mmCIF file of C-alpha atoms and ligand atoms in Angstrom:
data_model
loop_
_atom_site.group_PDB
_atom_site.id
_atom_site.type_symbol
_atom_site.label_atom_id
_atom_site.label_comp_id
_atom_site.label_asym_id
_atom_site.label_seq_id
_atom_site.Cartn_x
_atom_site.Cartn_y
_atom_site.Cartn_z
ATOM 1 C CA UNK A 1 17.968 6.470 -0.615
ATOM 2 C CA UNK A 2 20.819 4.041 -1.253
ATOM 3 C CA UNK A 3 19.309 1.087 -3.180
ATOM 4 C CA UNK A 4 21.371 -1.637 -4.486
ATOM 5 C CA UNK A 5 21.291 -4.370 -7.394
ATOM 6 C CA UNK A 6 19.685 -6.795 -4.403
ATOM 7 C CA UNK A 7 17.350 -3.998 -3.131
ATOM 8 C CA UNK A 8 13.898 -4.171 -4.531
ATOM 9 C CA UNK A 9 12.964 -0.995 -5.805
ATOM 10 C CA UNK A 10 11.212 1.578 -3.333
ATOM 11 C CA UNK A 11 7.806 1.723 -1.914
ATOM 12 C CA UNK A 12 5.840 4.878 -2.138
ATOM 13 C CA UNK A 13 2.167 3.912 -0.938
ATOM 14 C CA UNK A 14 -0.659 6.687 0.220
ATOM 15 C CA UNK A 15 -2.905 5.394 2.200
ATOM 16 C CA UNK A 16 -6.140 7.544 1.721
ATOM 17 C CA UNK A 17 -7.812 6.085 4.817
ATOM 18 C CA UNK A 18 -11.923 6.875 5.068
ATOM 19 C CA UNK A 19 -11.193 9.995 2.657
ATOM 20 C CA UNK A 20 -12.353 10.582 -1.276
ATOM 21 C CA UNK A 21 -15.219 10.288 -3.057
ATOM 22 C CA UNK A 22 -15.170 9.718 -6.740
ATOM 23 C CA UNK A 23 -13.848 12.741 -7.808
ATOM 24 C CA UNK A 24 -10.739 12.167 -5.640
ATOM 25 C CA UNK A 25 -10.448 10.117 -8.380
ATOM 26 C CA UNK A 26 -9.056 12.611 -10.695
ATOM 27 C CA UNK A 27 -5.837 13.317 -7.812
ATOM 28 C CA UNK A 28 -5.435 9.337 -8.630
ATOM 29 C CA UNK A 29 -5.729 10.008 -12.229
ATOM 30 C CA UNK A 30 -2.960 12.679 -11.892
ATOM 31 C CA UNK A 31 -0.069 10.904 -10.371
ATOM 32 C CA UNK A 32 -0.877 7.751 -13.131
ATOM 33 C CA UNK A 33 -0.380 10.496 -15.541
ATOM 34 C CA UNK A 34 2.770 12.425 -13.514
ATOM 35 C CA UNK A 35 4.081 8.584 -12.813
ATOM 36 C CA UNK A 36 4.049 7.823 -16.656
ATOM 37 C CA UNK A 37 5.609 10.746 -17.882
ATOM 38 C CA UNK A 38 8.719 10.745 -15.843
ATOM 39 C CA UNK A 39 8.909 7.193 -14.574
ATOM 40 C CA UNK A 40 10.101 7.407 -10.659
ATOM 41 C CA UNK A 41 12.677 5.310 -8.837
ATOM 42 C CA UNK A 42 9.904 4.117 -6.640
ATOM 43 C CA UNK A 43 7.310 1.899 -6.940
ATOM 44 C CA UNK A 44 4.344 3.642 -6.500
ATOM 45 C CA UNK A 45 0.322 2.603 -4.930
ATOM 46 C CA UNK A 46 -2.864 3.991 -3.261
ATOM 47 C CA UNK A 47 -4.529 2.263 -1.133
ATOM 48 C CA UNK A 48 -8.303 4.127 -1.271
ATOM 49 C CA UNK A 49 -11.361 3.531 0.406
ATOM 50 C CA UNK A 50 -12.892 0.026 -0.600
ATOM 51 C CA UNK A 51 -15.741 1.838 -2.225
ATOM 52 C CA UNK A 52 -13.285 3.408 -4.658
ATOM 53 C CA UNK A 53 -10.737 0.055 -4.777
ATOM 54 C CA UNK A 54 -12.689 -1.197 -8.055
ATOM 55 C CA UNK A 55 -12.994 1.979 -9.999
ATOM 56 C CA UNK A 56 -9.284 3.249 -9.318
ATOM 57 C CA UNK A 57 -7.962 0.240 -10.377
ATOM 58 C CA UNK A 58 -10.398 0.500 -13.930
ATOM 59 C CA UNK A 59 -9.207 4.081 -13.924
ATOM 60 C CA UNK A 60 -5.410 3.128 -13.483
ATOM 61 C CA UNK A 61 -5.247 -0.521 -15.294
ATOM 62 C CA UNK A 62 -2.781 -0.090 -17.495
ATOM 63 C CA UNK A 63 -0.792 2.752 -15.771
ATOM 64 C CA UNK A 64 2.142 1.736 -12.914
ATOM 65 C CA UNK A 65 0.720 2.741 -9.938
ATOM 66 C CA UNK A 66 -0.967 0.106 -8.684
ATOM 67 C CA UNK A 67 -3.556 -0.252 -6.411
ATOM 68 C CA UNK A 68 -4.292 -1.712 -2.760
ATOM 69 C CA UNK A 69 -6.594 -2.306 0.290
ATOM 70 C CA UNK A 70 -6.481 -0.826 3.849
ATOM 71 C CA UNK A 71 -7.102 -4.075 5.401
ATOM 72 C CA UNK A 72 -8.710 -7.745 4.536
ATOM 73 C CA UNK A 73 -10.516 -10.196 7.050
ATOM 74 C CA UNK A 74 -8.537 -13.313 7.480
ATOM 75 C CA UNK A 75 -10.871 -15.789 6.215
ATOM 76 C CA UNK A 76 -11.854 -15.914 2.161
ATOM 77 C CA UNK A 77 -15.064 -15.377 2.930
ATOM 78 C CA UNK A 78 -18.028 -16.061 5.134
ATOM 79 C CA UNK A 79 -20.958 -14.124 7.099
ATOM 80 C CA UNK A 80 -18.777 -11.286 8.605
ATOM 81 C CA UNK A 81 -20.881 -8.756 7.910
ATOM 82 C CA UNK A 82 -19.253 -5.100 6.955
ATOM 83 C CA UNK A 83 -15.436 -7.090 6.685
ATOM 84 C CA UNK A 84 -13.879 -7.926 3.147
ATOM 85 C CA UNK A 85 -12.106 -10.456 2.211
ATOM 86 C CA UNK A 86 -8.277 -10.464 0.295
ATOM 87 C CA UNK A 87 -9.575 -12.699 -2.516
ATOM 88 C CA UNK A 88 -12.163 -9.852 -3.074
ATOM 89 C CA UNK A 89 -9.773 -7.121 -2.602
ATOM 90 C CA UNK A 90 -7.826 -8.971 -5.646
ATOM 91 C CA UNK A 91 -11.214 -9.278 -7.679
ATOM 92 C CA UNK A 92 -11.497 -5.655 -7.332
ATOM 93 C CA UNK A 93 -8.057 -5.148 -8.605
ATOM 94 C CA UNK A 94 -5.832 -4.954 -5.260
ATOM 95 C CA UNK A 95 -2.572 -5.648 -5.497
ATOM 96 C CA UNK A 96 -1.815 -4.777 -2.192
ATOM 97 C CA UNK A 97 -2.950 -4.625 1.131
ATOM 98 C CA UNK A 98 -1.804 -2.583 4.175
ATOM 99 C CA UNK A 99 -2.488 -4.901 7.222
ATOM 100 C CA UNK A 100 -2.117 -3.740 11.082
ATOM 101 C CA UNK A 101 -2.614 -0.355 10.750
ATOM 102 C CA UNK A 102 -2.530 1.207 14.123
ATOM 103 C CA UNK A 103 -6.019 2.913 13.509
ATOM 104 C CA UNK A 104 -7.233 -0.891 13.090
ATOM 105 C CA UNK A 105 -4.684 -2.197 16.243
ATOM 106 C CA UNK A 106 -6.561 0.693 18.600
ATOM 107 C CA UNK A 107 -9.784 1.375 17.199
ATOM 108 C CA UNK A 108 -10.570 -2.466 16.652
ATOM 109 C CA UNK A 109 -8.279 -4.174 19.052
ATOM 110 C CA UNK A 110 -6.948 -6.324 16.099
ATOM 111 C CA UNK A 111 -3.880 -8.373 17.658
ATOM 112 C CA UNK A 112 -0.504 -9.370 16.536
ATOM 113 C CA UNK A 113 -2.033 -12.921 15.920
ATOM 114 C CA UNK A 114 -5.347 -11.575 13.725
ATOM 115 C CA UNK A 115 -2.852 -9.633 11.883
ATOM 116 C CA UNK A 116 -0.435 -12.699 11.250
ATOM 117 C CA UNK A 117 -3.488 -14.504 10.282
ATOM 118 C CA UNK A 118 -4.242 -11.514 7.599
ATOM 119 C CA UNK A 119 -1.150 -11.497 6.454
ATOM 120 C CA UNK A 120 -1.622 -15.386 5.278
ATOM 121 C CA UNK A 121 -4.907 -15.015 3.834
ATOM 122 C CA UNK A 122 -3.965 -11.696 1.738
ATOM 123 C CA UNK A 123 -0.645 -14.176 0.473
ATOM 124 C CA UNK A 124 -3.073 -16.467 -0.556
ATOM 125 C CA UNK A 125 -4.691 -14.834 -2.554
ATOM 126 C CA UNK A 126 -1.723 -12.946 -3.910
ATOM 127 C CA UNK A 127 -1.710 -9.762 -2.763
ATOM 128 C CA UNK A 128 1.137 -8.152 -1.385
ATOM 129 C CA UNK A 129 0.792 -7.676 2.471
ATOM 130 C CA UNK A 130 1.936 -4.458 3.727
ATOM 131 C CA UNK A 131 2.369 -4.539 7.689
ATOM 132 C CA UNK A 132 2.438 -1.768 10.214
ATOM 133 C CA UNK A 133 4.205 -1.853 13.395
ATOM 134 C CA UNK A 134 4.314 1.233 15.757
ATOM 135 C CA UNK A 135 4.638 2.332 19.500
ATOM 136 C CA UNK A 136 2.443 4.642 21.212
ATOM 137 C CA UNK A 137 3.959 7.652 22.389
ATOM 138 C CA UNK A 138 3.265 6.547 26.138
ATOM 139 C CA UNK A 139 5.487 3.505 25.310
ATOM 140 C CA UNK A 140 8.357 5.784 23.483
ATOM 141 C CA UNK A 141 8.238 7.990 27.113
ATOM 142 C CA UNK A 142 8.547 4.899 28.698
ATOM 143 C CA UNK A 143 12.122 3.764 26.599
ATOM 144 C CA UNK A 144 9.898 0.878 25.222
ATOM 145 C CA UNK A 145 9.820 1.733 21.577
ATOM 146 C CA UNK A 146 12.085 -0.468 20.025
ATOM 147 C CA UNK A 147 10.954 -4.146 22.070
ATOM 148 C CA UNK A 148 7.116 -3.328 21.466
ATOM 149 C CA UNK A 149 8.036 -2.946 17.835
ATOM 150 C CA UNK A 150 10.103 -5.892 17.463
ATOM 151 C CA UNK A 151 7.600 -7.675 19.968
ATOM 152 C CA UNK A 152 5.036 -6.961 17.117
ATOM 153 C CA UNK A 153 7.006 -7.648 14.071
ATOM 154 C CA UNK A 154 8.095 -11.141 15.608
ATOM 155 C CA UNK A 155 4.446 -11.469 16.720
ATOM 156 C CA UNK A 156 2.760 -9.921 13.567
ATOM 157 C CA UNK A 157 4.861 -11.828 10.639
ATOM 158 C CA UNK A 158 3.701 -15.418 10.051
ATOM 159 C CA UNK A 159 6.443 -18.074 10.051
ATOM 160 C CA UNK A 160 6.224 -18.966 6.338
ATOM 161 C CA UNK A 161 7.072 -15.768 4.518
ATOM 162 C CA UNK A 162 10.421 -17.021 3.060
ATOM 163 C CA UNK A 163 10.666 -15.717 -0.710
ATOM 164 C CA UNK A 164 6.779 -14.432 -0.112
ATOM 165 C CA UNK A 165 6.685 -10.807 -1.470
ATOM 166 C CA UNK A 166 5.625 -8.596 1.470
ATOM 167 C CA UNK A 167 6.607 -5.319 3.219
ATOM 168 C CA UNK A 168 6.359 -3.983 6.662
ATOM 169 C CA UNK A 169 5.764 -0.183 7.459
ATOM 170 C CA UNK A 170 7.278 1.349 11.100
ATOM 171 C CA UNK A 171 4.464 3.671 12.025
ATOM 172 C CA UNK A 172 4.658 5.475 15.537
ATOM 173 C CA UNK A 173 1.384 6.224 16.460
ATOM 174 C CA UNK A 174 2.089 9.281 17.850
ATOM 175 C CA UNK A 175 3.787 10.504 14.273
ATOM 176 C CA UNK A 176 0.656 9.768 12.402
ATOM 177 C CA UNK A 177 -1.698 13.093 11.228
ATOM 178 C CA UNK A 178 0.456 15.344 14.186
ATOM 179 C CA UNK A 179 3.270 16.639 12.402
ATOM 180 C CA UNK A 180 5.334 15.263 14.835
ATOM 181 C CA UNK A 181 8.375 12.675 13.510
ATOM 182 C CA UNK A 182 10.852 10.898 15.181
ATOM 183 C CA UNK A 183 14.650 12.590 14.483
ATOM 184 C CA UNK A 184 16.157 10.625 11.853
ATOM 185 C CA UNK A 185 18.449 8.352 14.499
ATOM 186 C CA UNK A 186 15.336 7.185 16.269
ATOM 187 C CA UNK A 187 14.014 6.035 12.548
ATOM 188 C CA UNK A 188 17.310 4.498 11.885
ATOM 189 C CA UNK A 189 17.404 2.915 15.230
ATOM 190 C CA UNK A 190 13.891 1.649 15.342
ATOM 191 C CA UNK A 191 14.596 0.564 11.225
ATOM 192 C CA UNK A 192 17.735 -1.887 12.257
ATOM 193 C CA UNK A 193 15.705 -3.622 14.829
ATOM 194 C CA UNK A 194 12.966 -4.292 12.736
ATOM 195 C CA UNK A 195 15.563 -5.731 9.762
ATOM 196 C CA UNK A 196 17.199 -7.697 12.314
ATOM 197 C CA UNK A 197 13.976 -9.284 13.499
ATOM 198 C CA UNK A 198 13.338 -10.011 9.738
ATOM 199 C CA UNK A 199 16.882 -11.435 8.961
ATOM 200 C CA UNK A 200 16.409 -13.733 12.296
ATOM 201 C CA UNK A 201 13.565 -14.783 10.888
ATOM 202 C CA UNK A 202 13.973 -15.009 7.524
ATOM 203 C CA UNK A 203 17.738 -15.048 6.915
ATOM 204 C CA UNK A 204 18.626 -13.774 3.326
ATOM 205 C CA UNK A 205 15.138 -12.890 2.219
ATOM 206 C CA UNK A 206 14.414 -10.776 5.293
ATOM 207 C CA UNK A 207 17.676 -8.633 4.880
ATOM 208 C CA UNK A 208 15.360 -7.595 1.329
ATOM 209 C CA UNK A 209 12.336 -6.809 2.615
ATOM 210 C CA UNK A 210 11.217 -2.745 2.126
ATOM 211 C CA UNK A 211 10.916 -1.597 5.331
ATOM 212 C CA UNK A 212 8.687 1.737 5.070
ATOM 213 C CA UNK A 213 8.591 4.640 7.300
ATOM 214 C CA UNK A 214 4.953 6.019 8.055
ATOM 215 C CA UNK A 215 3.997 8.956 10.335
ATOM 216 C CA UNK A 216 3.836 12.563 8.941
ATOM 217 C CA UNK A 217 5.430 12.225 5.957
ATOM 218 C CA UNK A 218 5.497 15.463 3.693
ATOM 219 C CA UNK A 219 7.403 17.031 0.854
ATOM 220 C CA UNK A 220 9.472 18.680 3.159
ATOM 221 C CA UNK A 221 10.747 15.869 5.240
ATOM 222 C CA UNK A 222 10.407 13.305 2.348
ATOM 223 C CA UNK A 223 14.177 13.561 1.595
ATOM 224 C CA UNK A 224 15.753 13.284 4.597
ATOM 225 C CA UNK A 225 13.541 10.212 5.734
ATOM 226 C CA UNK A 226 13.863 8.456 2.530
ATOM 227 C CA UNK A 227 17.288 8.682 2.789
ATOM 228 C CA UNK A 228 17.852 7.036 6.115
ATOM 229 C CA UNK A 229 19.363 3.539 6.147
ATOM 230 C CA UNK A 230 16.854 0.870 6.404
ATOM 231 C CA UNK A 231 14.083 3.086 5.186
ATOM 232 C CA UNK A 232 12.776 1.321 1.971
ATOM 233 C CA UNK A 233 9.689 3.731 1.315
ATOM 234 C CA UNK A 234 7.167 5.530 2.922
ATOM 235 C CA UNK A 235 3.480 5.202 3.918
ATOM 236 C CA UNK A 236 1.454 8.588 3.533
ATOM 237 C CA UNK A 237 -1.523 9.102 4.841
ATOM 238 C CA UNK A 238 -2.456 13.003 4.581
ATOM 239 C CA UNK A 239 0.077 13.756 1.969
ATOM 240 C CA UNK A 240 -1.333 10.766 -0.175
ATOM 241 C CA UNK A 241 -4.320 12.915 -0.817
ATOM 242 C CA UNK A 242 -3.390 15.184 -3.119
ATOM 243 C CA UNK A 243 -1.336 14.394 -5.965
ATOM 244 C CA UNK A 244 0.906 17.421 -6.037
ATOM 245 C CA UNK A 245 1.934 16.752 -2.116
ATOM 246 C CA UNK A 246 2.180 12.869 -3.231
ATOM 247 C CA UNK A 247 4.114 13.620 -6.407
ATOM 248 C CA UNK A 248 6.943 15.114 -4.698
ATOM 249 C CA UNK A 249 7.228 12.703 -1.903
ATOM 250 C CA UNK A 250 7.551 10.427 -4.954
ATOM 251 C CA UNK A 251 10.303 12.161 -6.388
ATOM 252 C CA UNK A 252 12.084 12.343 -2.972
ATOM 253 C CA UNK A 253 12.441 8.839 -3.567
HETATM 254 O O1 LIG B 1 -0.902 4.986 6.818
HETATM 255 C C1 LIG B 1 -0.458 6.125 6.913
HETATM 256 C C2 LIG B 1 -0.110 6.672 8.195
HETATM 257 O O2 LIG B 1 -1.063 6.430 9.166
HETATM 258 C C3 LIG B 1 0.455 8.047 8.184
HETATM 259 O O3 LIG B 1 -0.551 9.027 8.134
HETATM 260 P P1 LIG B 1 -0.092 10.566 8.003
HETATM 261 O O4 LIG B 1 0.879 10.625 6.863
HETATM 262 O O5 LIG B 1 -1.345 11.319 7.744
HETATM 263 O O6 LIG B 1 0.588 10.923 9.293
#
């Protein structure tokens, strides 16, 4: 990965989706300890299950990964039963927050405006939003990849994020828990639309913003993705889950 003086460091985040129970605390636990000891060039987080959020972040205060949500309901609080909030997610010790996961765009129908609308409340309350954008593979057969991912990005990203620390992740949803991955020029391709959309946008800020490949990302293809230009980190899902698979997608970095 080419990073320069201007680039901010590398994002590494795993994404643990509805997996782990409190032992999975201990694969946590392990990269803290892994992450200490030889200090990567990548920032590193885990996103866990909200029932874990407050106990991995006791478990890892003090260590430098840090810790995040899978998602945060727009408003700061309210009767919304089953939904939590960002200001809660940063009472539990969030730092982070991934917002717009596909899972959430299809399972839930969440639009490009609730997700905008996330993205504002998580700032507020200081977390660091991390938004995915992705095409289905219906709409990659179709050649429509690249303007239903800018269409989101210009669609998902709020107006106000100059100098706001924030990320976005380029997910295809047809990449994510298949083993399938776009070749490395798709990634590329897909990556310079999205940082155009965010330089348009955002002029000199946007040209800094991580922009983090998700989608089947392993130890063996950590490398090459990682060092694609544009590609600013990665967002694991499966891999995330065990700290040995995690640890060397880390050190890809
Ligand atoms: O948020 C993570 C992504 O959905 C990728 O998941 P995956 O690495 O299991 O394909």
């Amino acid at each position: 990965m080419t990073v320069s003086l201007t680039t901010p460091r590398p994002l590494i985040a795993g994404n643990w989706k509805m997996f782990g129970l409190e032992a999975s605390l201990d694969e946590a636990r392990a990269v803290a300890a892994a992450v200490a000891q030889a200090p990567p060039a990548a920032r590193v987080a885990i996103c866990p299950p909200a029932t874990l959020l407050h106990r991995m972040a006791d478990a890892l205060s003090g260590e430098s990964v840090i810790v995040g949500g899978q998602d945060c309901h727009a408003a700061p609080q309210g009767a919304y039963t089953g939904d939590i909030s960002a200001p809660m997610l940063a009472d539990a010790g969030a730092t982070l927050v991934i917002l717009g996961h596909s899972e959430r765009r299809g399972s839930y129908d969440e639009t490009c405006e609730e997700v905008s609308a996330k993205v504002l409340a998580a700032l507020a309350a200081g977390l660091e939003p991390v938004i995915c954008l992705g095409e289905t593979l219906a709409q990659r057969e179709a050649g429509q990849a690249e303007p239903i991912v800018t269409g989101q990005a210009r669609n998902s990203l709020p107006d106000d994020l100059s100098g706001q620390a924030f990320a976005v992740a380029y997910e295809p949803v047809w990449a994510i828990g298949t083993g399938l991955t776009p070749t490395i020029a798709d990634i590329a391709a897909i990556h310079a639309a999205i940082r155009a959309v965010l330089v348009e946008r955002f002029g000199d800020h946007g040209a800094s913003v991580p922009i983090l490949y998700g989608g089947s990302v392993k130890p063996e293809n950590a490398a090459e993705i990682l060092a694609t230009p544009e590609v600013g980190g990665a967002l694991v899902g499966g891999a995330s889950l065990k700290a040995k698979d995690f640890l060397a997608i880390i050190a890809a970095a």
